[in-house]
GROMACS .gro file of C-alpha atoms in nm:
model
  428
    1MET     CA    1  -0.016  -0.015   0.003
    2LYS     CA    2   0.152   0.330  -0.091
    3ARG     CA    3   0.219   0.569   0.187
    4ARG     CA    4  -0.023   0.834   0.082
    5HIS     CA    5  -0.319   0.607   0.099
    6PHE     CA    6  -0.222   0.437   0.415
    7VAL     CA    7  -0.188   0.803   0.584
    8LEU     CA    8  -0.537   0.895   0.464
    9GLY     CA    9  -0.682   0.547   0.543
   10ALA     CA   10  -0.551   0.572   0.909
   11THR     CA   11  -0.700   0.943   0.930
   12ALA     CA   12  -1.020   0.863   0.838
   13ALA     CA   13  -1.040   0.561   1.067
   14ALA     CA   14  -0.915   0.799   1.350
   15VAL     CA   15  -1.210   1.077   1.288
   16GLY     CA   16  -1.432   0.767   1.223
   17GLY     CA   17  -1.365   0.634   1.556
   18ALA     CA   18  -1.372   1.010   1.711
   19PHE     CA   19  -1.705   1.026   1.581
   20LEU     CA   20  -1.822   0.689   1.775
   21MET     CA   21  -1.691   0.815   2.092
   22ARG     CA   22  -1.874   1.176   2.074
   23PRO     CA   23  -2.142   1.182   2.367
   24GLY     CA   24  -2.487   1.118   2.286
   25ASP     CA   25  -2.801   1.312   2.350
   26GLU     CA   26  -2.858   1.303   2.739
   27GLY     CA   27  -3.116   1.521   2.732
   28ALA     CA   28  -3.525   1.511   2.770
   29PRO     CA   29  -3.791   1.800   2.857
   30HIS     CA   30  -3.955   1.756   3.221
   31ASN     CA   31  -4.137   1.447   3.259
   32GLU     CA   32  -4.503   1.502   3.375
   33TYR     CA   33  -4.436   1.533   3.754
   34PHE     CA   34  -4.147   1.833   3.722
   35ALA     CA   35  -4.424   1.960   3.416
   36THR     CA   36  -4.684   1.995   3.667
   37LEU     CA   37  -4.462   2.094   3.923
   38ASN     CA   38  -4.318   2.400   3.687
   39GLU     CA   39  -4.643   2.544   3.571
   40GLU     CA   40  -4.766   2.525   3.925
   41LEU     CA   41  -4.457   2.716   4.034
   42LYS     CA   42  -4.429   2.962   3.745
   43GLN     CA   43  -4.806   3.047   3.807
   44HIS     CA   44  -4.843   3.042   4.191
   45GLY     CA   45  -4.426   3.020   4.315
   46PRO     CA   46  -4.210   3.297   4.445
   47MET     CA   47  -3.977   3.264   4.151
   48ARG     CA   48  -3.667   3.244   4.324
   49PRO     CA   49  -3.451   2.930   4.470
   50SER     CA   50  -3.698   2.727   4.667
   51MET     CA   51  -3.707   2.369   4.840
   52ILE     CA   52  -4.034   2.200   4.762
   53ILE     CA   53  -4.162   1.940   4.988
   54ASP     CA   54  -4.379   1.668   4.817
   55LEU     CA   55  -4.624   1.561   5.067
   56ASP     CA   56  -4.745   1.238   4.893
   57ARG     CA   57  -4.397   1.139   4.888
   58LEU     CA   58  -4.338   1.253   5.255
   59ASP     CA   59  -4.663   1.053   5.374
   60HIS     CA   60  -4.528   0.750   5.203
   61ASN     CA   61  -4.193   0.767   5.333
   62ILE     CA   62  -4.365   0.796   5.672
   63GLU     CA   63  -4.577   0.536   5.635
   64LEU     CA   64  -4.249   0.256   5.568
   65VAL     CA   65  -4.117   0.352   5.905
   66GLN     CA   66  -4.447   0.308   6.031
   67GLN     CA   67  -4.469   0.022   5.918
   68SER     CA   68  -4.116  -0.127   6.013
   69MET     CA   69  -4.179   0.001   6.400
   70GLN     CA   70  -4.517  -0.219   6.374
   71LEU     CA   71  -4.294  -0.531   6.249
   72ALA     CA   72  -4.030  -0.517   6.507
   73ALA     CA   73  -4.001  -0.798   6.740
   74THR     CA   74  -4.065  -0.590   7.058
   75PRO     CA   75  -4.215  -0.244   7.074
   76LYS     CA   76  -4.023   0.006   6.931
   77HIS     CA   77  -4.088   0.407   6.908
   78PHE     CA   78  -4.039   0.621   6.617
   79ARG     CA   79  -3.823   0.922   6.721
   80VAL     CA   80  -3.826   1.225   6.415
   81VAL     CA   81  -3.447   1.350   6.378
   82ALA     CA   82  -3.529   1.719   6.383
   83LYS     CA   83  -3.205   1.818   6.211
   84SER     CA   84  -3.317   1.667   5.921
   85ILE     CA   85  -3.618   1.841   5.853
   86PRO     CA   86  -3.561   2.162   6.071
   87SER     CA   87  -3.911   2.328   6.031
   88ALA     CA   88  -4.155   2.340   6.297
   89ASP     CA   89  -4.421   2.295   6.080
   90MET     CA   90  -4.283   1.999   5.915
   91ILE     CA   91  -4.141   1.831   6.200
   92GLY     CA   92  -4.525   1.888   6.372
   93TYR     CA   93  -4.654   1.710   6.028
   94VAL     CA   94  -4.440   1.447   6.055
   95MET     CA   95  -4.497   1.404   6.474
   96LYS     CA   96  -4.922   1.414   6.410
   97LYS     CA   97  -4.886   1.175   6.088
   98ALA     CA   98  -4.630   0.922   6.265
   99VAL     CA   99  -4.830   0.956   6.593
  100THR     CA  100  -4.520   1.030   6.800
  101ASP     CA  101  -4.396   1.302   7.038
  102ARG     CA  102  -4.015   1.188   7.043
  103VAL     CA  103  -3.787   1.430   6.894
  104MET     CA  104  -3.415   1.407   6.852
  105ALA     CA  105  -3.219   1.756   6.858
  106PHE     CA  106  -2.881   1.847   6.752
  107HIS     CA  107  -2.867   2.222   6.756
  108GLN     CA  108  -2.913   2.449   7.113
  109PRO     CA  109  -3.158   2.742   6.898
  110PHE     CA  110  -3.320   2.477   6.751
  111LEU     CA  111  -3.403   2.276   7.092
  112SER     CA  112  -3.492   2.610   7.216
  113GLN     CA  113  -3.771   2.675   6.960
  114HIS     CA  114  -3.888   2.333   6.951
  115ALA     CA  115  -3.927   2.299   7.352
  116ARG     CA  116  -4.170   2.611   7.292
  117GLN     CA  117  -4.359   2.513   7.017
  118PHE     CA  118  -4.370   2.133   7.108
  119PRO     CA  119  -4.465   2.152   7.497
  120ARG     CA  120  -4.556   1.798   7.531
  121SER     CA  121  -4.256   1.658   7.351
  122ASP     CA  122  -3.976   1.410   7.448
  123ILE     CA  123  -3.664   1.548   7.351
  124LEU     CA  124  -3.363   1.375   7.322
  125LEU     CA  125  -2.982   1.535   7.210
  126GLY     CA  126  -2.861   1.348   6.916
  127LYS     CA  127  -2.489   1.470   7.021
  128PRO     CA  128  -2.341   1.618   7.331
  129MET     CA  129  -2.359   1.990   7.358
  130PRO     CA  130  -2.095   2.199   7.525
  131VAL     CA  131  -2.208   2.312   7.874
  132ARG     CA  132  -2.248   2.637   7.791
  133ALA     CA  133  -2.488   2.553   7.505
  134ALA     CA  134  -2.704   2.351   7.762
  135GLU     CA  135  -2.685   2.696   8.015
  136THR     CA  136  -2.797   2.928   7.746
  137PHE     CA  137  -3.088   2.677   7.683
  138TYR     CA  138  -3.196   2.700   8.045
  139ARG     CA  139  -3.136   3.056   8.072
  140LYS     CA  140  -3.355   3.155   7.776
  141HIS     CA  141  -3.623   2.887   7.821
  142ARG     CA  142  -4.004   2.957   7.896
  143GLY     CA  143  -4.320   2.814   7.850
  144ALA     CA  144  -4.491   2.478   7.959
  145PHE     CA  145  -4.215   2.226   7.860
  146ASP     CA  146  -4.029   2.087   8.128
  147PRO     CA  147  -3.679   1.979   8.098
  148ASP     CA  148  -3.636   1.781   8.385
  149ARG     CA  149  -3.920   1.547   8.260
  150GLN     CA  150  -3.899   1.560   7.895
  151LEU     CA  151  -3.519   1.639   7.786
  152GLN     CA  152  -3.247   1.402   7.786
  153TRP     CA  153  -2.909   1.544   7.750
  154LEU     CA  154  -2.632   1.350   7.593
  155ILE     CA  155  -2.323   1.286   7.763
  156ASP     CA  156  -1.990   1.133   7.572
  157SER     CA  157  -1.764   1.131   7.869
  158PRO     CA  158  -1.658   1.169   8.270
  159GLN     CA  159  -1.484   1.500   8.177
  160ARG     CA  160  -1.847   1.610   8.035
  161MET     CA  161  -2.061   1.484   8.305
  162ALA     CA  162  -1.857   1.642   8.538
  163GLN     CA  163  -1.929   1.978   8.370
  164TYR     CA  164  -2.305   1.898   8.349
  165LEU     CA  165  -2.306   1.845   8.749
  166SER     CA  166  -2.190   2.164   8.812
  167LEU     CA  167  -2.421   2.321   8.596
  168ALA     CA  168  -2.721   2.148   8.753
  169GLU     CA  169  -2.578   2.230   9.102
  170ALA     CA  170  -2.533   2.551   9.055
  171GLN     CA  171  -2.907   2.588   8.900
  172LYS     CA  172  -3.066   2.364   9.115
  173LEU     CA  173  -3.150   2.176   8.795
  174ARG     CA  174  -3.204   1.791   8.778
  175MET     CA  175  -3.112   1.687   8.439
  176GLN     CA  176  -3.193   1.362   8.292
  177ILE     CA  177  -2.854   1.220   8.134
  178ASN     CA  178  -2.866   0.958   7.832
  179ILE     CA  179  -2.528   0.835   7.777
  180GLU     CA  180  -2.359   0.788   7.431
  181LEU     CA  181  -2.211   0.476   7.309
  182ASP     CA  182  -1.959   0.388   7.066
  183VAL     CA  183  -2.110   0.083   6.866
  184GLY     CA  184  -1.834   0.103   6.626
  185LEU     CA  185  -1.859   0.450   6.445
  186HIS     CA  186  -1.592   0.561   6.633
  187ARG     CA  187  -1.699   0.909   6.673
  188GLY     CA  188  -1.707   0.947   7.047
  189GLY     CA  189  -1.932   0.803   7.327
  190VAL     CA  190  -1.800   0.523   7.555
  191VAL     CA  191  -1.779   0.165   7.580
  192ALA     CA  192  -1.858  -0.090   7.835
  193GLY     CA  193  -1.592  -0.071   8.108
  194GLY     CA  194  -1.390   0.217   8.283
  195GLU     CA  195  -1.563   0.525   8.157
  196LEU     CA  196  -1.918   0.419   8.131
  197ALA     CA  197  -1.861   0.325   8.497
  198ALA     CA  198  -1.751   0.682   8.589
  199ILE     CA  199  -2.060   0.851   8.423
  200LEU     CA  200  -2.267   0.588   8.610
  201ASP     CA  201  -2.094   0.686   8.918
  202PHE     CA  202  -2.195   1.048   8.898
  203ILE     CA  203  -2.551   1.006   8.835
  204ARG     CA  204  -2.547   0.723   9.103
  205ASP     CA  205  -2.402   0.970   9.336
  206ASN     CA  206  -2.568   1.280   9.255
  207PRO     CA  207  -2.952   1.181   9.269
  208ARG     CA  208  -3.068   1.537   9.354
  209HIS     CA  209  -2.955   1.677   9.018
  210LEU     CA  210  -2.894   1.364   8.791
  211SER     CA  211  -3.108   1.080   8.633
  212PHE     CA  212  -3.043   0.793   8.441
  213SER     CA  213  -3.281   0.784   8.134
  214GLY     CA  214  -3.090   0.537   7.877
  215PHE     CA  215  -2.854   0.528   7.602
  216MET     CA  216  -2.745   0.630   7.256
  217GLY     CA  217  -2.590   0.418   6.993
  218TYR     CA  218  -2.576   0.542   6.655
  219ASP     CA  219  -2.467   0.272   6.366
  220PRO     CA  220  -2.456   0.450   5.997
  221HIS     CA  221  -2.139   0.270   5.944
  222VAL     CA  222  -2.304  -0.044   5.945
  223VAL     CA  223  -2.431   0.003   5.571
  224LYS     CA  224  -2.188   0.228   5.468
  225VAL     CA  225  -1.878   0.086   5.539
  226PRO     CA  226  -1.749  -0.101   5.212
  227SER     CA  227  -1.811  -0.474   5.213
  228LEU     CA  228  -1.463  -0.530   5.104
  229ILE     CA  229  -1.377  -0.391   5.463
  230ALA     CA  230  -1.627  -0.588   5.677
  231ALA     CA  231  -2.001  -0.764   5.637
  232ARG     CA  232  -2.292  -0.573   5.698
  233ASP     CA  233  -2.416  -0.874   5.917
  234SER     CA  234  -2.105  -0.878   6.117
  235LEU     CA  235  -2.095  -0.486   6.159
  236PHE     CA  236  -2.455  -0.470   6.291
  237ASN     CA  237  -2.380  -0.788   6.522
  238GLN     CA  238  -2.076  -0.598   6.683
  239ALA     CA  239  -2.293  -0.264   6.718
  240MET     CA  240  -2.565  -0.486   6.918
  241THR     CA  241  -2.305  -0.661   7.147
  242ALA     CA  242  -2.155  -0.343   7.233
  243TYR     CA  243  -2.465  -0.201   7.325
  244ALA     CA  244  -2.557  -0.508   7.510
  245ALA     CA  245  -2.269  -0.470   7.717
  246ALA     CA  246  -2.344  -0.143   7.812
  247VAL     CA  247  -2.690  -0.243   7.897
  248GLU     CA  248  -2.555  -0.539   8.111
  249GLN     CA  249  -2.278  -0.357   8.305
  250THR     CA  250  -2.514  -0.082   8.390
  251ARG     CA  251  -2.799  -0.371   8.494
  252ALA     CA  252  -2.595  -0.557   8.695
  253GLY     CA  253  -2.359  -0.307   8.849
  254TYR     CA  254  -2.613  -0.007   8.928
  255PRO     CA  255  -2.942  -0.203   8.961
  256GLN     CA  256  -3.107   0.115   9.119
  257LEU     CA  257  -3.040   0.316   8.821
  258TRP     CA  258  -3.175   0.034   8.602
  259ASN     CA  259  -3.499  -0.042   8.791
  260GLU     CA  260  -3.560   0.334   8.876
  261GLY     CA  261  -3.557   0.396   8.504
  262LYS     CA  262  -3.928   0.325   8.410
  263GLY     CA  263  -3.928   0.364   8.029
  264LEU     CA  264  -3.569   0.411   7.985
  265THR     CA  265  -3.458   0.525   7.626
  266LEU     CA  266  -3.259   0.269   7.450
  267ASN     CA  267  -3.186   0.459   7.143
  268THR     CA  268  -3.032   0.366   6.817
  269ALA     CA  269  -3.028   0.346   6.472
  270GLY     CA  270  -3.066   0.624   6.215
  271SER     CA  271  -3.206   0.658   5.853
  272PRO     CA  272  -2.955   0.410   5.668
  273THR     CA  273  -3.007   0.114   5.968
  274TYR     CA  274  -3.332   0.160   6.110
  275LYS     CA  275  -3.503  -0.145   5.931
  276LEU     CA  276  -3.211  -0.369   6.060
  277HIS     CA  277  -3.327  -0.331   6.401
  278GLU     CA  278  -3.676  -0.496   6.340
  279ALA     CA  279  -3.533  -0.838   6.475
  280GLU     CA  280  -3.322  -0.706   6.727
  281THR     CA  281  -3.516  -0.696   7.095
  282LEU     CA  282  -3.279  -0.455   7.261
  283SER     CA  283  -3.337  -0.107   7.163
  284ASN     CA  284  -3.658   0.045   7.208
  285ASP     CA  285  -3.642   0.392   7.028
  286ILE     CA  286  -3.540   0.427   6.692
  287ALA     CA  287  -3.429   0.779   6.517
  288VAL     CA  288  -3.520   0.837   6.143
  289GLY     CA  289  -3.500   1.159   5.976
  290SER     CA  290  -3.349   1.193   5.647
  291ALA     CA  291  -3.514   0.861   5.491
  292LEU     CA  292  -3.849   1.078   5.511
  293VAL     CA  293  -3.718   1.315   5.214
  294LYS     CA  294  -3.420   1.080   5.112
  295ALA     CA  295  -3.191   1.319   4.988
  296SER     CA  296  -2.938   1.149   4.716
  297ASP     CA  297  -2.659   1.056   4.973
  298PHE     CA  298  -2.936   0.810   5.103
  299ASP     CA  299  -2.942   0.665   4.747
  300ILE     CA  300  -2.865   0.336   4.936
  301ASP     CA  301  -3.016  -0.042   4.917
  302SER     CA  302  -3.148  -0.045   5.305
  303LEU     CA  303  -3.417   0.278   5.186
  304ASN     CA  304  -3.479   0.151   4.847
  305ALA     CA  305  -3.843   0.154   4.931
  306HIS     CA  306  -3.812   0.532   4.995
  307VAL     CA  307  -3.901   0.787   4.747
  308PRO     CA  308  -3.742   1.145   4.692
  309ALA     CA  309  -3.927   1.394   4.899
  310ALA     CA  310  -3.744   1.728   4.838
  311PHE     CA  311  -3.608   1.915   4.553
  312ILE     CA  312  -3.459   2.243   4.487
  313ALA     CA  313  -3.682   2.474   4.212
  314THR     CA  314  -3.493   2.779   4.055
  315PRO     CA  315  -3.609   2.967   3.777
  316VAL     CA  316  -3.358   2.969   3.478
  317LEU     CA  317  -3.301   3.371   3.408
  318LYS     CA  318  -3.079   3.313   3.093
  319SER     CA  319  -3.090   3.093   2.791
  320GLN     CA  320  -2.830   3.102   2.535
  321ALA     CA  321  -2.762   2.880   2.234
  322GLY     CA  322  -2.378   2.683   2.284
  323VAL     CA  323  -2.137   2.754   2.556
  324GLN     CA  324  -1.942   3.081   2.585
  325ILE     CA  325  -1.648   2.992   2.809
  326PRO     CA  326  -1.425   3.319   2.899
  327GLY     CA  327  -1.079   3.334   2.711
  328LEU     CA  328  -1.211   3.095   2.411
  329ASP     CA  329  -1.502   3.314   2.338
  330GLY     CA  330  -1.538   3.199   1.985
  331ASN     CA  331  -1.337   2.892   1.978
  332SER     CA  332  -1.613   2.757   2.281
  333ARG     CA  333  -1.767   2.666   1.922
  334ILE     CA  334  -1.582   2.328   1.944
  335LEU     CA  335  -1.719   2.177   2.249
  336SER     CA  336  -2.093   2.230   2.145
  337TRP     CA  337  -1.991   2.094   1.826
  338TRP     CA  338  -1.827   1.798   1.980
  339ASP     CA  339  -2.103   1.729   2.232
  340ILE     CA  340  -2.459   1.760   2.183
  341ASN     CA  341  -2.507   1.819   2.566
  342GLN     CA  342  -2.332   2.151   2.564
  343ARG     CA  343  -2.550   2.320   2.285
  344GLN     CA  344  -2.776   2.522   2.539
  345SER     CA  345  -2.642   2.715   2.837
  346TYR     CA  346  -2.909   2.792   3.109
  347PHE     CA  347  -2.832   3.042   3.404
  348LEU     CA  348  -3.010   2.998   3.695
  349TYR     CA  349  -3.150   3.190   3.972
  350GLY     CA  350  -2.873   3.110   4.253
  351GLY     CA  351  -2.641   2.797   4.256
  352TYR     CA  352  -2.349   2.608   4.406
  353TRP     CA  353  -2.616   2.432   4.665
  354LYS     CA  354  -2.522   2.080   4.808
  355ALA     CA  355  -2.714   1.910   4.504
  356ARG     CA  356  -2.709   1.774   4.180
  357PRO     CA  357  -2.939   1.855   3.886
  358GLU     CA  358  -3.245   1.626   3.851
  359SER     CA  359  -3.500   1.772   3.570
  360PRO     CA  360  -3.486   1.805   3.308
  361ALA     CA  361  -3.274   1.547   3.233
  362GLY     CA  362  -2.928   1.580   3.062
  363LEU     CA  363  -2.841   1.922   3.264
  364ARG     CA  364  -2.483   1.931   3.397
  365LEU     CA  365  -2.247   2.177   3.560
  366ASN     CA  366  -1.969   2.302   3.321
  367ALA     CA  367  -1.632   2.279   3.504
  368LEU     CA  368  -1.446   2.496   3.229
  369TYR     CA  369  -1.703   2.812   3.325
  370GLY     CA  370  -1.665   2.728   3.703
  371ARG     CA  371  -1.956   2.751   3.976
  372SER     CA  372  -2.146   3.055   4.116
  373THR     CA  373  -2.407   3.079   4.393
  374ASN     CA  374  -2.558   3.412   4.201
  375GLN     CA  375  -2.629   3.241   3.845
  376GLU     CA  376  -2.494   2.925   3.814
  377LEU     CA  377  -2.456   2.781   3.459
  378LEU     CA  378  -2.596   2.431   3.342
  379THR     CA  379  -2.546   2.314   2.990
  380GLY     CA  380  -2.765   2.059   2.810
  381SER     CA  381  -2.890   1.964   2.474
  382PRO     CA  382  -3.171   2.137   2.303
  383ALA     CA  383  -3.411   1.838   2.431
  384THR     CA  384  -3.408   1.936   2.743
  385ASN     CA  385  -3.645   2.245   2.599
  386LEU     CA  386  -3.618   2.511   2.863
  387ASN     CA  387  -3.741   2.892   2.824
  388VAL     CA  388  -3.651   3.165   3.059
  389ASP     CA  389  -3.859   3.163   3.354
  390ASP     CA  390  -3.917   2.771   3.311
  391GLN     CA  391  -3.780   2.581   3.644
  392VAL     CA  392  -3.475   2.409   3.691
  393PHE     CA  393  -3.513   2.116   3.985
  394LEU     CA  394  -3.220   1.997   4.176
  395ARG     CA  395  -3.194   1.688   4.441
  396PRO     CA  396  -3.011   1.790   4.753
  397THR     CA  397  -2.763   1.567   4.838
  398GLN     CA  398  -2.873   1.634   5.212
  399SER     CA  399  -3.159   1.793   5.386
  400GLU     CA  400  -3.018   1.933   5.731
  401PHE     CA  401  -2.787   2.212   5.610
  402VAL     CA  402  -2.947   2.239   5.284
  403PHE     CA  403  -3.341   2.311   5.349
  404LEU     CA  404  -3.198   2.593   5.574
  405GLN     CA  405  -3.101   2.812   5.270
  406PHE     CA  406  -3.427   2.887   5.086
  407GLY     CA  407  -3.644   3.048   5.364
  408ASP     CA  408  -3.974   2.906   5.376
  409LEU     CA  409  -4.039   2.589   5.270
  410ILE     CA  410  -4.304   2.499   4.995
  411ALA     CA  411  -4.531   2.214   5.041
  412VAL     CA  412  -4.731   2.069   4.778
  413ARG     CA  413  -4.970   1.799   4.715
  414GLY     CA  414  -5.102   1.671   4.382
  415GLY     CA  415  -4.866   1.908   4.228
  416LYS     CA  416  -5.002   2.201   4.399
  417ILE     CA  417  -4.887   2.460   4.647
  418VAL     CA  418  -5.081   2.341   4.940
  419ASP     CA  419  -4.889   2.525   5.223
  420THR     CA  420  -4.562   2.725   5.344
  421TRP     CA  421  -4.330   2.612   5.605
  422PRO     CA  422  -4.085   2.854   5.777
  423VAL     CA  423  -3.753   2.684   5.875
  424PHE     CA  424  -3.595   2.717   6.244
  425GLU     CA  425  -3.429   3.054   6.375
  426GLN     CA  426  -3.031   3.045   6.348
  427ASN     CA  427  -2.988   3.235   6.616
  428ALA     CA  428  -3.321   3.174   6.908
   0.00000   0.00000   0.00000
């Protein structure tokens, strides 16, 4: 073969191969669900970035948790994790729907607001608070909520227990103490042994100011540790063995604390693992929050039956053909030529959230252009079929922080706006 023919043939093959490697069209318009929401928000929404809560989907997820409690081998109570749905109205909706008054709180300002707005609730702290935060709660607290009976402070070390005792003595309080256990997550807490005994000694020796209310053992690692490192069943058994050891140490060594503690709170689980606790007979209090809205970080097999119930909706401010990268300018055309999914640019109202594009299908962030909290750029193919003022929907990766960024939550049912729910204040 002549060299010239060889080169031409090789070039043609290379070009043909390159065309085979070109990205296909990933775009599609809003499906019926999002198209309905789009029209509703365009007509009745605030036309700014908003967090949408789908009540039909939320109800479905609540019912799954209730079913799990009913299937449990021994009675278990559903405790709503407030940080995952940080709105008093939303928490109240879930509590009423799930027929529970139990809440887990993680932030002093939110704790204070919850105590005021839900005076009959039973609150367990989900993480140990600095003693100054506890002092702030008592200093600001007003209303019918009785912390002596309805609030359980979480203690993770003898040192923190000593601090809380000093606060209780100084303010003439009687504080319920729930002890954080390390059941394998290794993020703090105690195991059966000397540190647990030291905390229990404090409680036993100071009955005027301290009472024992139970244990909390959080175990998300059970489903999140890769199976190559450890098997799920093994991790779960280890977690429950650690929990049982703490219970036995308390029951045997501190029978007065155990026997006086009618209705002890033996809390465990979390959204990733709550269903695993249906068969075990040790715990009686199951914490669930994120599973109710199923942000994308919770796309795990243990929550396959749950459905996403929260979406960020934000209007398209500007729509442009192609993509223009500063500095490349006209040369940016090669990007659109090569990739059909970069033939349309949409600048959004806001952006840079802990979220990923959900609808229309095929929208992407552009790494060359960069991120923006003011006007985020998404690119897509012409098939996305968006116009200025249409809504783009993004799915949050988590709920607890992201929910606080949008003002009032917008509750929808059947694709129609039915309510707005203020989120908690950060400085209450």
